[in-house]
Coordinates of C-alpha atoms in Angstrom, one line a residue:
X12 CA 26.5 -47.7 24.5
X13 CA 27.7 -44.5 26.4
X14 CA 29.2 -46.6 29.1
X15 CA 31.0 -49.0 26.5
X16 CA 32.5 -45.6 24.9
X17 CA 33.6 -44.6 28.1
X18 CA 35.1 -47.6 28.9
X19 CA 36.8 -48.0 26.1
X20 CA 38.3 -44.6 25.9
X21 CA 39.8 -45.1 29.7
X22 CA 41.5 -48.7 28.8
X23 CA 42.6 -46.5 25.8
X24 CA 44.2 -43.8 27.9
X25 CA 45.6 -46.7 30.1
X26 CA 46.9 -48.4 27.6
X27 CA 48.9 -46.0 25.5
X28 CA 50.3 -44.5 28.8
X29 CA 51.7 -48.3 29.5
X30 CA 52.9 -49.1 25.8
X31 CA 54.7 -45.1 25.6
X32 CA 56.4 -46.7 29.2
X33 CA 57.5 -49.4 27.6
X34 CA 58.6 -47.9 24.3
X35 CA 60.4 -45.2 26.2
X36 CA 62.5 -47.8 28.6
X37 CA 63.2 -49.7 25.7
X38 CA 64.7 -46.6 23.8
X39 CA 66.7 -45.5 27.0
X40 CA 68.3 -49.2 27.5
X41 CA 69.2 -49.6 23.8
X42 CA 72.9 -49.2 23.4
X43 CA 74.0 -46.0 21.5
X44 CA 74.1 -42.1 22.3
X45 CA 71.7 -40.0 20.4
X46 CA 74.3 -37.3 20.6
X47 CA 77.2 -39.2 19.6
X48 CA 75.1 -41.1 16.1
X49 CA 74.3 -37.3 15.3
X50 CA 77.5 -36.0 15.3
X51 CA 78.6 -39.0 13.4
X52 CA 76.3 -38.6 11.0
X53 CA 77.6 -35.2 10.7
X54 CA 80.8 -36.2 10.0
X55 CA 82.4 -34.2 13.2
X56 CA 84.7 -35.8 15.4
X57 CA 82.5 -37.2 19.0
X58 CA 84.1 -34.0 21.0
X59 CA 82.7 -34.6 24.9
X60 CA 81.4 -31.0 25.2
X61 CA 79.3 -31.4 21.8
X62 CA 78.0 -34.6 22.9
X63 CA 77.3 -32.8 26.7
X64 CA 75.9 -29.8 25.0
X65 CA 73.3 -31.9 22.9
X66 CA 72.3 -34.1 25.5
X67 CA 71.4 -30.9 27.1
X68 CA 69.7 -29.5 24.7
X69 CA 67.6 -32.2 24.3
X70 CA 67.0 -32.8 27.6
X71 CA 69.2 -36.2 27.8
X72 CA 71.2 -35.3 30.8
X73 CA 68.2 -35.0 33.3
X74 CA 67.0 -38.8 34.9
X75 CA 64.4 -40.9 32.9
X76 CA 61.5 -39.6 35.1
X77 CA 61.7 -36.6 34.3
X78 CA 62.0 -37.0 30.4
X79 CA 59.3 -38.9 30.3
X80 CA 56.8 -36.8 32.1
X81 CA 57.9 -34.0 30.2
X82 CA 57.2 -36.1 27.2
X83 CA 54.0 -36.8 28.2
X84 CA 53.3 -32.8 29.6
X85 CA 54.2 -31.8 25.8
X86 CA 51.4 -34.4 24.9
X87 CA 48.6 -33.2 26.8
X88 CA 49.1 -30.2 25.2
X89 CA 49.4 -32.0 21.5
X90 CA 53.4 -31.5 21.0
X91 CA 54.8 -34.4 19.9
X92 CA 58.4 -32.3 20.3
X93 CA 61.0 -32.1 17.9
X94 CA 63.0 -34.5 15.7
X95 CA 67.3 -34.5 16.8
X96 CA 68.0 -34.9 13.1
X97 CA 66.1 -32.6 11.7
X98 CA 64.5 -30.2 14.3
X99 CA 61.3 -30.3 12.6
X100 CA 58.2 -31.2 14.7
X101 CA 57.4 -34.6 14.8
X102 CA 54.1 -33.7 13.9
X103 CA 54.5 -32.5 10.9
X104 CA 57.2 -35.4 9.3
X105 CA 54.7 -37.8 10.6
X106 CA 52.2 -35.8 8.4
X107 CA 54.1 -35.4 5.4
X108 CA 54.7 -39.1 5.3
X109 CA 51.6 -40.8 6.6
X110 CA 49.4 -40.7 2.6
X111 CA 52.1 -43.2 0.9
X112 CA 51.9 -45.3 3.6
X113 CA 48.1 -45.6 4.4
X114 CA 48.2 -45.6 0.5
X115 CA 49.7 -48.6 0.6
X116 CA 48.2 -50.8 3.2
X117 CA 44.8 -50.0 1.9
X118 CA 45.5 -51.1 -1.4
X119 CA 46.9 -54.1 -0.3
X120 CA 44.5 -54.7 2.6
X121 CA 41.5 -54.8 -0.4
X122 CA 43.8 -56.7 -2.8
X123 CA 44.2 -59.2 -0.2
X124 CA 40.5 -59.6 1.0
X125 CA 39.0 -59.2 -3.1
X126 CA 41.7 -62.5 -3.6
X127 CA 41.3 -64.4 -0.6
X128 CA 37.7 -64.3 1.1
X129 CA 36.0 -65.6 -2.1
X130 CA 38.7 -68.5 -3.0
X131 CA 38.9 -69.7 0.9
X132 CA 35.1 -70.0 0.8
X133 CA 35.1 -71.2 -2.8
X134 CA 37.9 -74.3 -2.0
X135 CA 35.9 -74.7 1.7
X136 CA 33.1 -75.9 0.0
X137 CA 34.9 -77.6 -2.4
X138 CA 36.5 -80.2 -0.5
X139 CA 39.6 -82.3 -1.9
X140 CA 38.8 -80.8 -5.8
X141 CA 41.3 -79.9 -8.2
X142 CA 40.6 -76.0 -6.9
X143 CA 41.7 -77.1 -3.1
X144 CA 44.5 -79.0 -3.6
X145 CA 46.2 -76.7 -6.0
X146 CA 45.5 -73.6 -3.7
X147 CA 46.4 -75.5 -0.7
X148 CA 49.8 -76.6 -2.2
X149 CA 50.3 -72.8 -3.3
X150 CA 49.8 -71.4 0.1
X151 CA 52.2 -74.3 1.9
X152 CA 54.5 -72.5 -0.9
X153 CA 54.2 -69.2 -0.1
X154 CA 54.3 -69.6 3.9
X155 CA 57.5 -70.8 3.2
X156 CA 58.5 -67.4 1.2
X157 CA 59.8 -64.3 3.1
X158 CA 58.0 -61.2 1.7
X159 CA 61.7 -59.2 1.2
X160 CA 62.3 -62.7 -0.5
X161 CA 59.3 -61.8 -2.9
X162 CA 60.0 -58.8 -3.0
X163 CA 63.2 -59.0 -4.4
X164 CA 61.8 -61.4 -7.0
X165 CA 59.4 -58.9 -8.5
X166 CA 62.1 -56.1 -8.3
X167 CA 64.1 -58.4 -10.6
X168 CA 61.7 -59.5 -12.5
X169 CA 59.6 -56.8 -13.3
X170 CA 61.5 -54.1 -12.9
X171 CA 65.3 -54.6 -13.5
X172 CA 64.6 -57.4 -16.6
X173 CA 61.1 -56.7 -18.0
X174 CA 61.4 -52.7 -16.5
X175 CA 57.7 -53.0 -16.3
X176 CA 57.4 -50.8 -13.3
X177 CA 59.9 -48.8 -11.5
X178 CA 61.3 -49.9 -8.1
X179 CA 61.7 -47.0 -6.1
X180 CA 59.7 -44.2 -5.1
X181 CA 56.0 -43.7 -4.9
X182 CA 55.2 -41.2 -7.6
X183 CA 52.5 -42.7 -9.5
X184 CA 50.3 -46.0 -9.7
X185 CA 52.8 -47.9 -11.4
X186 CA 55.2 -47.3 -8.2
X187 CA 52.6 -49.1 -6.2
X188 CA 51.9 -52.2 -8.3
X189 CA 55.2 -54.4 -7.4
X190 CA 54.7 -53.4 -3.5
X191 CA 50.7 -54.0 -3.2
X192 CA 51.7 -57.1 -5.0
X193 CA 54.3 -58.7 -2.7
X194 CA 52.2 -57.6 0.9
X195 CA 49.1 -59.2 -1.1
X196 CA 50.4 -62.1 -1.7
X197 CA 52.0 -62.9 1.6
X198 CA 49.1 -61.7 3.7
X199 CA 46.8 -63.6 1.0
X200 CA 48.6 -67.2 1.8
X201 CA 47.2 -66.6 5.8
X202 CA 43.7 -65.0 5.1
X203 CA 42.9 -68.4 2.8
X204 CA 44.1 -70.8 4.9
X205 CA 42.2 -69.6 8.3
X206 CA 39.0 -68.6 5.7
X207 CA 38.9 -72.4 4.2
X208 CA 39.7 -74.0 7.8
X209 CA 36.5 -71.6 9.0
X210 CA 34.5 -72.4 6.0
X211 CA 35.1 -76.2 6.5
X212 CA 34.3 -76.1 10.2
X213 CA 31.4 -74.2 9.6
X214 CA 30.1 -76.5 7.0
X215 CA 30.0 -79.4 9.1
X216 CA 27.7 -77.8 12.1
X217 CA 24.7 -79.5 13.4
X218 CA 22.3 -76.6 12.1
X219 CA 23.8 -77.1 8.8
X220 CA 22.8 -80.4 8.7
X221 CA 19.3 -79.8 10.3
X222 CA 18.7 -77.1 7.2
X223 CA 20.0 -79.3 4.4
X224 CA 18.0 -81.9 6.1
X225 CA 14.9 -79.3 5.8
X226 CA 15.6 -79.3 2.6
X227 CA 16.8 -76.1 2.3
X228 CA 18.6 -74.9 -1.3
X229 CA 22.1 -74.0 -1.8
X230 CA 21.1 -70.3 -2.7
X231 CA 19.5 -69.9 0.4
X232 CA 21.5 -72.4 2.8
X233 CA 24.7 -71.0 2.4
X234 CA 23.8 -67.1 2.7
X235 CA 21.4 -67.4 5.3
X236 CA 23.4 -70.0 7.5
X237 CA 26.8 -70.7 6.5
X238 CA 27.9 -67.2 5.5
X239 CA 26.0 -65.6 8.6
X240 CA 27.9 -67.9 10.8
X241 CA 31.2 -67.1 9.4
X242 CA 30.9 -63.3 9.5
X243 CA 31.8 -63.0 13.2
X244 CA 35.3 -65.0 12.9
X245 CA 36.0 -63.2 9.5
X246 CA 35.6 -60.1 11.2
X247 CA 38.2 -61.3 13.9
X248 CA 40.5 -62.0 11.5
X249 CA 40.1 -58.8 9.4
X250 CA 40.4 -56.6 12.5
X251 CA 43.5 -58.4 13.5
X252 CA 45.4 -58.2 10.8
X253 CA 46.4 -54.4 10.5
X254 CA 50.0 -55.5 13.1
X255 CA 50.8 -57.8 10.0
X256 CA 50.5 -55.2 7.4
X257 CA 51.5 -52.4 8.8
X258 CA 55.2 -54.8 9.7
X259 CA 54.9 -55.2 5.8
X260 CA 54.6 -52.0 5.3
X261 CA 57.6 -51.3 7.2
X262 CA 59.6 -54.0 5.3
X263 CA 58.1 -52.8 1.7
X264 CA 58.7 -49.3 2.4
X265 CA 62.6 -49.7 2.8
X266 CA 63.0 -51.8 0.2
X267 CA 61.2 -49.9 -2.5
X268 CA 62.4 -46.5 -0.6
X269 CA 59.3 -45.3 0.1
X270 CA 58.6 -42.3 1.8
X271 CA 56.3 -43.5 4.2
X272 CA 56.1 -44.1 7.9
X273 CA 57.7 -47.4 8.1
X274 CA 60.9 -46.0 6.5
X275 CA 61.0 -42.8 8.5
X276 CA 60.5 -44.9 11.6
X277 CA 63.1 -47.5 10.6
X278 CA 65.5 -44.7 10.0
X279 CA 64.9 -42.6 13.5
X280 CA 65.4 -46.2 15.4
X281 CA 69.1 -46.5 13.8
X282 CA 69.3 -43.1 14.8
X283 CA 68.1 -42.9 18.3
X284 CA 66.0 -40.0 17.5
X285 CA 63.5 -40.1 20.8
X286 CA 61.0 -38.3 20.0
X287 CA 60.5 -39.4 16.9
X288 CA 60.1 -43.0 17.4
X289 CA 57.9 -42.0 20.4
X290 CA 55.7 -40.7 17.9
X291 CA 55.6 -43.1 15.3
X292 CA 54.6 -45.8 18.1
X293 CA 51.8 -43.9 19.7
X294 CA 50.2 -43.9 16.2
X295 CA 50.4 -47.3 15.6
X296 CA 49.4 -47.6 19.1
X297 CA 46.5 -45.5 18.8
X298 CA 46.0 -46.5 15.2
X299 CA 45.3 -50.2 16.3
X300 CA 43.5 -49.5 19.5
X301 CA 41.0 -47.5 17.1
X302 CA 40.4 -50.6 14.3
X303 CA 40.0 -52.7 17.4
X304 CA 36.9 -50.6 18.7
X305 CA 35.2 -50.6 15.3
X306 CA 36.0 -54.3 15.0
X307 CA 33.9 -54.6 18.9
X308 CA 31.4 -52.5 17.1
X309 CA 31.2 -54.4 13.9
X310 CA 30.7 -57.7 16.1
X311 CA 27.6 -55.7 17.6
X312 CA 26.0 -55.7 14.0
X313 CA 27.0 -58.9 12.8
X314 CA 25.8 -61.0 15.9
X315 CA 22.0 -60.8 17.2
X316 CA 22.9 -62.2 20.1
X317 CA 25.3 -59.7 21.1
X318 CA 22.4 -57.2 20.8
X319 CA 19.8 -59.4 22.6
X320 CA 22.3 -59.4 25.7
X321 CA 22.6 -55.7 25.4
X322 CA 18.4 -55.9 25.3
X323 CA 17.9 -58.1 28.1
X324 CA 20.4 -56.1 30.2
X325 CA 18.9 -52.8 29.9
X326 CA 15.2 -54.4 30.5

């Protein structure tokens, strides 16, 4: 296990120093001047020696070597740097905006797997009934529904004719309910589909067969084989999914004006604010690099034979 850690924690390292590349040459080959959308957004006219003195105060004059290994010096040492709009650390408007967001997903991450892992199982082993066909026909529906789509919908409908809950902000509960609503949904639609297509495929094994052949009960065929089985891809699919919500998120945020990190990030992109955006990716870099190892781990405790290997390895 110390080796795996270890190993893991260098194609970590490896890896965000390749993705904060990438982001970083990306950012410095989009058109637009940091300098220049700042003074803009000032409202002061884009004088040459303003633009010249911002660009050196924030460093934008020297090549793209040696901004980005400052970047990363100021990492090391756990300095994020500071935002052009706002001069603020990055640190710290990251912080401030980071609980609506993880507020968020997590709701909608447990709506989505309370709806859709018992109904894809429930219509998997329900073949062609009433149940299936009307679900099936539902999701075809909604994979052909763009969340802003949705999410206008509900805004309409709930909160502009009905003003059941309010559509902007994240002040209380009832500010959640329409957002958690529309990711659920649209995240829902995938989660049944690939749980009823495992649940089907899964069903028709050969040591399914040879146990209802035993004859072996429901109550104990399906928890001790079928459900067993399954656990591994569900997994796969669970510890995958965080990309998907977190673009939700992003989508959700701005259209409900949240205060969260998909906003904020959204916002420092139109405004070419470095640092910023460097910041929000290595989070979401980290951020999924981190699910992914407890996903490796959770695969260790789902599947004996993963642990057998590890047994037969170290004897």
């Amino acid at each position: 296990m110390t080796c795996y850690l270890l190993n893991r924690f260098v194609v970590l390292i490896l890896t965000l120093l390749l993705f904060t590349l990438f982001v970083f040459t990306l950012m410095h080959m989009a058109p637009g001047d940091p300098a220049a959308l700042f003074l803009q957004d000032l409202g002061a006219a884009p004088d040459r020696a303003l633009i010249a003195a911002l660009q050196q105060k924030w460093g934008l004059d020297q090549s793209f070597a040696v901004q980005y290994f400052r970047w990363l010096y100021e990492l090391v040492q756990g300095n994020l740097g500071n935002s052009y709009i706002s001069s603020i650390p990055v640190t710290e408007e990251i912080v401030t905006r980071l609980a609506p967001t993880i507020r968020l997903m997590l709701s909608s991450f447990v709506v989505t797997l309370f709806i859709s892992v018992p109904l894809g199982i429930h219509i998997g082993l329900r073949e062609q009934s009433l149940l299936d066909r009307v679900t099936y026909a539902g999701t075809v529906l909604g994979l052909s529904i763009p969340l802003y789509w949705l999410a206008i919908l509900l805004m309409f409908g709930f909160g502009v004719m009905w003003k059941l809950f309010p559509i902007v902000g994240s002040g209380s509960l009832r500010h959640y309910v329409l957002p958690v609503t529309a990711i659920s949904i649209i995240e829902s639609v995938y989660f049944i589909r690939m749980i009823r297509s495992l649940t089907l495929e899964y069903k028709r094994a050969f040591y399914m067969e040879a146990a209802a052949a035993r004859g072996l009960k429901r109550r104990i065929l399906y928890p001790s084989y079928l459900f067993r089985s399954m656990l591994v891809p569900i997994i796969t699919i669970i510890g995958s999914s965080f990309p998907s919500f977190f673009g939700a998120a992003i989508i959700i945020e701005n259209m409900f004006s949240f205060p969260g990190i998909g906003t904020y990030m959204l916002d420092m992109i139109y405004r070419r604010d470095f640092p910023a955006i460097q910041g929000c990716t290595l989070l979401l870099a980290t951020a999924i690099f981190i699910l992914n190892f407890f996903t490796d781990l959770c695969y260790y405790w789902a599947d004996p034979r993963i642990q057998l290997e590890k047994q037969r390895w170290e004897n």
